[in-house]
Short mmCIF file of C-alpha atoms in Angstrom, two decimals:
data_model
loop_
_atom_site.label_atom_id
_atom_site.label_comp_id
_atom_site.label_asym_id
_atom_site.label_seq_id
_atom_site.Cartn_x
_atom_site.Cartn_y
_atom_site.Cartn_z
CA MET A 1 5.38 41.26 25.61
CA LYS A 2 3.22 43.07 23.07
CA GLU A 3 5.45 46.12 23.21
CA PHE A 4 8.59 44.05 22.82
CA LEU A 5 7.18 42.21 19.73
CA ARG A 6 6.09 45.56 18.21
CA ASP A 7 9.18 47.65 18.95
CA ALA A 8 12.00 45.10 18.79
CA LEU A 9 10.69 42.53 16.29
CA LYS A 10 8.29 44.70 14.36
CA LEU A 11 5.48 42.19 14.83
CA GLU A 12 1.81 43.05 15.52
CA LEU A 13 -0.41 40.78 17.52
CA SER A 14 -3.94 40.08 16.52
CA ASP A 15 -6.04 40.95 19.53
CA SER A 16 -8.84 38.59 18.48
CA LYS A 17 -6.40 35.60 18.33
CA THR A 18 -4.25 36.44 21.33
CA LEU A 19 -4.93 35.27 24.88
CA ILE A 20 -3.11 34.54 28.07
CA THR A 21 -3.37 30.94 29.35
CA HIS A 22 -2.50 29.55 32.77
CA ALA A 23 0.09 27.06 31.75
CA THR A 24 -0.47 24.51 34.58
CA THR A 25 -4.28 24.41 34.53
CA GLN A 26 -5.05 25.13 30.85
CA ALA A 27 -3.66 24.15 27.53
CA ALA A 28 -2.73 26.45 24.66
CA ARG A 29 -3.31 25.14 21.11
CA PHE A 30 -0.40 25.48 18.68
CA LEU A 31 -0.04 23.69 15.33
CA GLY A 32 -2.46 21.00 16.38
CA TYR A 33 -0.74 20.25 19.69
CA GLU A 34 -1.90 21.10 23.29
CA VAL A 35 0.88 22.92 25.06
CA ARG A 36 0.96 23.08 28.85
CA VAL A 37 3.39 23.11 31.82
CA GLN A 38 3.68 19.74 33.66
CA ARG A 39 3.36 19.51 37.39
CA SER A 40 4.14 16.40 39.46
CA ASP A 41 5.10 16.17 43.14
CA THR A 42 5.86 12.45 42.93
CA LYS A 43 8.38 12.24 40.01
CA LEU A 44 11.82 12.97 41.57
CA THR A 45 15.32 12.96 40.27
CA GLY A 46 17.49 13.19 43.36
CA PRO A 47 16.02 15.86 45.55
CA ARG A 48 14.39 17.78 42.67
CA ARG A 49 10.85 17.46 41.28
CA SER A 50 12.15 16.85 37.75
CA ALA A 51 8.80 17.06 35.96
CA SER A 52 7.48 20.29 37.43
CA GLY A 53 7.75 23.33 35.35
CA ILE A 54 8.68 21.38 32.17
CA VAL A 55 6.70 22.30 29.02
CA GLY A 56 4.87 19.35 27.53
CA LEU A 57 3.15 18.62 24.24
CA TYR A 58 -0.07 16.61 24.15
CA VAL A 59 -2.57 15.18 21.67
CA PRO A 60 -5.87 17.10 21.86
CA HIS A 61 -8.93 14.95 22.92
CA ASP A 62 -11.01 16.54 20.10
CA VAL A 63 -8.47 15.45 17.49
CA ILE A 64 -8.83 11.79 18.37
CA ARG A 65 -12.66 12.19 18.50
CA GLN A 66 -12.86 14.04 15.17
CA ARG A 67 -10.47 11.61 13.38
CA SER A 68 -12.35 8.58 14.75
CA ALA A 69 -15.70 10.01 13.62
CA ARG A 70 -14.60 9.74 9.95
CA TYR A 71 -14.66 5.90 10.31
CA MET A 72 -17.71 5.58 12.46
CA SER A 73 -21.47 5.54 12.11
CA GLY A 74 -23.95 5.34 14.91
CA GLY A 75 -21.11 5.36 17.46
CA LYS A 76 -19.51 2.22 16.04
CA PRO A 77 -16.65 1.69 13.38
CA THR A 78 -18.11 1.11 9.92
CA HIS A 79 -17.00 0.27 6.44
CA ARG A 80 -16.08 2.85 3.78
CA GLY A 81 -18.22 2.50 0.73
CA VAL A 82 -15.90 4.63 -1.45
CA LEU A 83 -13.18 1.89 -1.21
CA LEU A 84 -15.34 -1.18 -1.87
CA HIS A 85 -14.41 -1.28 -5.57
CA ASP A 86 -10.59 -1.09 -4.91
CA SER A 87 -8.23 -4.02 -4.39
CA ASP A 88 -7.44 -5.37 -0.96
CA PHE A 89 -3.92 -4.01 -1.40
CA SER A 90 -5.21 -0.46 -2.13
CA ILE A 91 -7.70 -0.55 0.78
CA VAL A 92 -4.99 -1.44 3.31
CA ALA A 93 -2.58 1.04 1.78
CA ALA A 94 -5.11 3.85 2.11
CA TYR A 95 -5.87 3.20 5.76
CA GLN A 96 -2.15 2.90 6.62
CA ALA A 97 -1.33 6.14 4.81
CA GLU A 98 -3.90 8.06 6.85
CA TYR A 99 -2.94 6.38 10.12
CA ARG A 100 0.81 6.66 9.67
CA GLY A 101 0.62 10.39 8.84
CA LEU A 102 -1.29 11.22 12.01
CA VAL A 103 0.92 9.12 14.21
CA GLN A 104 4.21 10.63 12.76
CA TYR A 105 2.88 14.11 13.33
CA TYR A 106 2.17 13.47 17.06
CA LEU A 107 5.36 11.54 17.87
CA LEU A 108 6.54 14.58 19.94
CA ALA A 109 3.45 14.35 22.25
CA GLN A 110 3.90 13.02 25.79
CA ASP A 111 0.69 10.94 25.46
CA VAL A 112 1.03 9.69 21.86
CA GLY A 113 -0.08 6.31 23.17
CA ARG A 114 -3.64 7.69 23.42
CA LEU A 115 -3.78 7.18 19.57
CA HIS A 116 -4.43 3.38 20.37
CA ARG A 117 -8.13 4.33 20.35
CA LEU A 118 -7.95 5.75 16.88
CA ARG A 119 -5.91 2.78 15.72
CA TRP A 120 -8.62 0.38 16.90
CA VAL A 121 -11.39 2.37 15.23
CA MET A 122 -9.48 2.50 11.88
CA GLU A 123 -8.44 -1.15 12.06
CA THR A 124 -12.07 -2.20 12.64
CA SER A 125 -13.32 0.02 9.86
CA MET A 126 -10.64 -1.44 7.48
CA LEU A 127 -11.62 -5.05 8.36
CA LYS A 128 -15.31 -4.26 7.88
CA THR A 129 -14.53 -2.70 4.51
CA LEU A 130 -12.71 -5.81 3.44
CA ALA A 131 -15.42 -8.01 4.79
CA SER A 132 -18.11 -6.03 2.97
CA LYS A 133 -16.14 -6.25 -0.24
CA HIS A 134 -15.77 -10.01 -0.14
CA LYS A 135 -19.17 -10.72 1.54
CA SER A 136 -17.32 -12.21 4.47
CA THR A 137 -16.82 -11.52 8.17
CA VAL A 138 -14.36 -9.37 10.16
CA THR A 139 -12.97 -12.39 11.92
CA ARG A 140 -12.14 -14.16 8.59
CA MET A 141 -10.52 -11.05 7.18
CA ALA A 142 -8.49 -10.58 10.39
CA ARG A 143 -7.40 -14.23 10.25
CA LYS A 144 -6.51 -13.97 6.52
CA TYR A 145 -4.35 -10.86 6.77
CA ARG A 146 -2.89 -10.98 10.30
CA ALA A 147 0.90 -10.77 10.46
CA MET A 148 3.78 -10.10 12.84
CA ILE A 149 6.71 -7.89 11.99
CA ASP A 150 9.98 -7.15 13.85
CA LYS A 151 10.55 -3.64 15.07
CA GLU A 152 13.27 -2.13 17.22
CA ALA A 153 10.83 -2.07 20.05
CA GLY A 154 10.04 -5.82 19.49
CA PRO A 155 7.52 -7.80 17.44
CA ARG A 156 4.45 -5.87 16.39
CA ARG A 157 1.05 -7.22 15.27
CA CYS A 158 -0.29 -5.80 12.02
CA PHE A 159 -2.34 -6.65 8.97
CA GLU A 160 -0.67 -6.86 5.53
CA VAL A 161 -1.60 -7.76 1.93
CA LYS A 162 1.10 -9.01 -0.49
CA VAL A 163 0.98 -8.94 -4.29
CA GLU A 164 3.39 -11.26 -5.84
CA ARG A 165 5.25 -10.11 -8.91
CA THR A 166 6.80 -12.06 -11.79
CA GLY A 167 10.53 -12.73 -12.10
CA GLU A 168 12.88 -11.86 -9.22
CA LYS A 169 10.96 -8.71 -8.18
CA LYS A 170 9.99 -8.48 -4.48
CA PRO A 171 6.30 -8.71 -3.76
CA LEU A 172 4.35 -5.41 -3.19
CA VAL A 173 3.36 -5.15 0.41
CA ALA A 174 0.55 -2.92 2.05
CA ARG A 175 0.56 -2.99 5.76
CA PHE A 176 -1.67 -1.51 8.47
CA GLY A 177 -0.37 -1.09 12.01
CA GLY A 178 2.99 -2.13 13.33
CA ILE A 179 3.89 1.52 14.34
CA PRO A 180 5.03 1.85 17.92
CA LEU A 181 3.11 4.50 19.80
CA THR A 182 6.11 5.71 21.69
CA ARG A 183 7.17 9.31 22.14
CA LYS A 184 10.34 10.39 20.20
CA ARG A 185 11.97 13.44 21.55
CA THR A 186 14.00 14.00 18.45
CA ALA A 187 11.23 13.21 15.90
CA VAL A 188 11.23 15.47 12.83
CA ILE A 189 7.73 16.34 11.82
CA THR A 190 7.01 16.29 8.04
CA ASP A 191 3.75 18.15 7.54
CA ARG A 192 2.42 16.34 4.45
CA MET A 193 -0.72 16.99 2.55
CA PRO A 194 -3.65 14.91 3.84
CA VAL A 195 -4.68 11.83 1.90
CA THR A 196 -7.62 12.53 -0.42
CA PRO A 197 -9.75 10.25 -2.51
CA ASN A 198 -7.84 11.30 -5.64
CA GLN A 199 -4.56 10.20 -3.90
CA ILE A 200 -6.14 6.86 -3.19
CA LYS A 201 -7.02 6.44 -6.83
CA THR A 202 -3.40 7.34 -7.79
CA ALA A 203 -2.12 4.51 -5.47
CA GLU A 204 -4.43 2.14 -7.30
CA LEU A 205 -3.08 3.39 -10.66
CA VAL A 206 0.43 2.49 -9.51
CA LYS A 207 -0.70 -0.99 -8.76
CA ARG A 208 -2.31 -1.27 -12.14
CA LEU A 209 0.92 -0.11 -13.85
CA LEU A 210 2.97 -2.67 -11.91
CA ALA A 211 0.63 -5.32 -13.32
CA ASP A 212 2.24 -4.42 -16.68
CA ALA A 213 -0.77 -5.50 -18.68
CA CYS A 214 -3.19 -3.66 -21.04
CA GLU A 215 -6.61 -3.41 -19.50
CA MET A 216 -8.22 -3.69 -22.92
CA CYS A 217 -6.56 -6.63 -24.59
CA GLY A 218 -4.13 -8.07 -21.95
CA SER A 219 -0.94 -7.29 -23.90
CA SER A 220 2.26 -6.30 -22.06
CA ASN A 221 3.82 -4.52 -25.05
CA GLN A 222 4.80 -0.85 -24.23
CA VAL A 223 2.22 -0.38 -21.51
CA GLU A 224 1.09 3.34 -21.33
CA VAL A 225 -1.62 5.42 -19.60
CA HIS A 226 -4.51 7.01 -21.37
CA HIS A 227 -6.08 10.01 -19.57
CA VAL A 228 -9.23 12.02 -20.01
CA ARG A 229 -9.92 15.55 -18.65
CA LYS A 230 -12.95 14.53 -16.58
CA LEU A 231 -15.23 11.52 -16.08
CA ALA A 232 -18.20 13.48 -17.37
CA ASP A 233 -16.68 13.21 -20.82
CA VAL A 234 -16.95 9.43 -20.88
CA LYS A 235 -20.25 9.11 -18.89
CA GLN A 236 -22.51 10.95 -21.24
CA THR A 237 -25.81 9.15 -21.92
CA GLY A 238 -28.05 9.28 -24.88
CA ARG A 239 -25.45 9.05 -27.50
CA ALA A 240 -24.27 6.31 -29.93
CA GLU A 241 -22.76 3.09 -28.81
CA ARG A 242 -19.68 3.88 -26.63
CA PRO A 243 -16.39 2.12 -27.38
CA VAL A 244 -14.92 -0.41 -24.99
CA TRP A 245 -12.34 1.96 -23.48
CA VAL A 246 -15.08 4.46 -22.58
CA LYS A 247 -17.17 1.75 -20.92
CA LEU A 248 -14.23 0.61 -18.86
CA MET A 249 -13.41 4.06 -17.60
CA ALA A 250 -17.05 4.82 -16.78
CA MET A 251 -17.50 1.52 -15.01
CA ARG A 252 -14.34 2.04 -12.89
CA LEU A 253 -15.05 5.71 -12.17
CA ARG A 254 -11.50 6.51 -13.26
CA LYS A 255 -9.96 9.14 -15.50
CA THR A 256 -7.09 6.79 -16.41
CA LEU A 257 -6.76 3.53 -18.37
CA VAL A 258 -3.66 1.40 -18.63
CA VAL A 259 -3.25 0.28 -22.23
CA CYS A 260 -0.61 -1.04 -24.63
CA ARG A 261 0.80 1.15 -27.43
CA SER A 262 -1.47 -0.50 -30.12
CA CYS A 263 -4.66 0.05 -28.11
CA HIS A 264 -3.58 3.59 -27.22
CA GLU A 265 -3.08 4.54 -30.84
CA ASP A 266 -6.46 2.95 -31.69
CA ILE A 267 -8.19 5.04 -28.95
CA HIS A 268 -6.83 8.34 -30.38
CA ALA A 269 -7.54 7.22 -33.95
CA GLY A 270 -11.15 6.16 -33.03
CA ARG A 271 -10.57 2.55 -33.87
CA ALA A 272 -10.84 1.15 -30.27
CA ALA A 273 -14.36 -0.35 -30.61
CA SER A 274 -13.44 -3.60 -32.36
CA SER A 275 -15.47 -6.72 -31.77
CA THR A 276 -12.31 -8.65 -30.75
CA ARG A 277 -11.81 -6.35 -27.75
CA LYS A 278 -15.42 -6.43 -26.88
CA ARG A 279 -15.33 -10.25 -26.72
CA SER A 280 -12.23 -10.03 -24.46
CA LEU A 281 -14.12 -7.69 -22.14
CA GLU A 282 -17.16 -9.98 -22.04
CA SER A 283 -15.00 -13.15 -21.45
CA GLY A 284 -13.49 -11.64 -18.35
CA VAL A 285 -9.92 -11.24 -19.61
CA LEU A 286 -9.87 -7.67 -18.44
CA GLY A 287 -10.40 -8.52 -14.75
CA ASN A 288 -12.16 -6.24 -12.21
#
């Protein structure tokens, strides 16, 4: 095989990365899957043992273990402190994005159903995060956001958060779960970039934009986004009184601020520290 690859295909094997695996007793790892040959003396199609000799793809045990560890502490699912200051919508959306990406990648696996363990860990971690945010309990959070959705495979239990919008716009829906863990032989794998904390914050920015309101004065006139290069620029200590927009960005740990055209112009002109906007901030008009 090595000679064929070298002479016919002009490919060189890396000796340190190349090994021969006994296909029926061992598994080869390729692109995150375990690859091995199935063997079964009981599964028959007519006189033939239809499963024997068929190559199968499987979810590696260590993938489930490592993924679950991200949401656990002391051997139990735990909350994620980095999400506590986000909205319920963003928390559920972040968990679902991470879970959906992994499930869709392993839809070709024979034992994709083994991801039920990971789903339970992530679901419990999500509910604990919501409970910690609201100083409540997991049971109350589960009761509040539990929902049923219809899928081709039948009704599925999930958790969802809805954000109503004005006018005739449909509500925004963030949903965790509801994905059938059933193998799809014709699934097309889309290898996307993993979800990072920065992407979670971007999703939160989308929600803030959809609110269509200035986070400084509450106006909905020509809503825009003000950016800074890095948070360190707005979190400097030991300098003169900081304007309201700087305090907001430092408090929220975000490099973006949704503002109206008037406030945006004031920020760039150095006029965004008026007492009117400070009073709005103190009175709670700006929200959380």
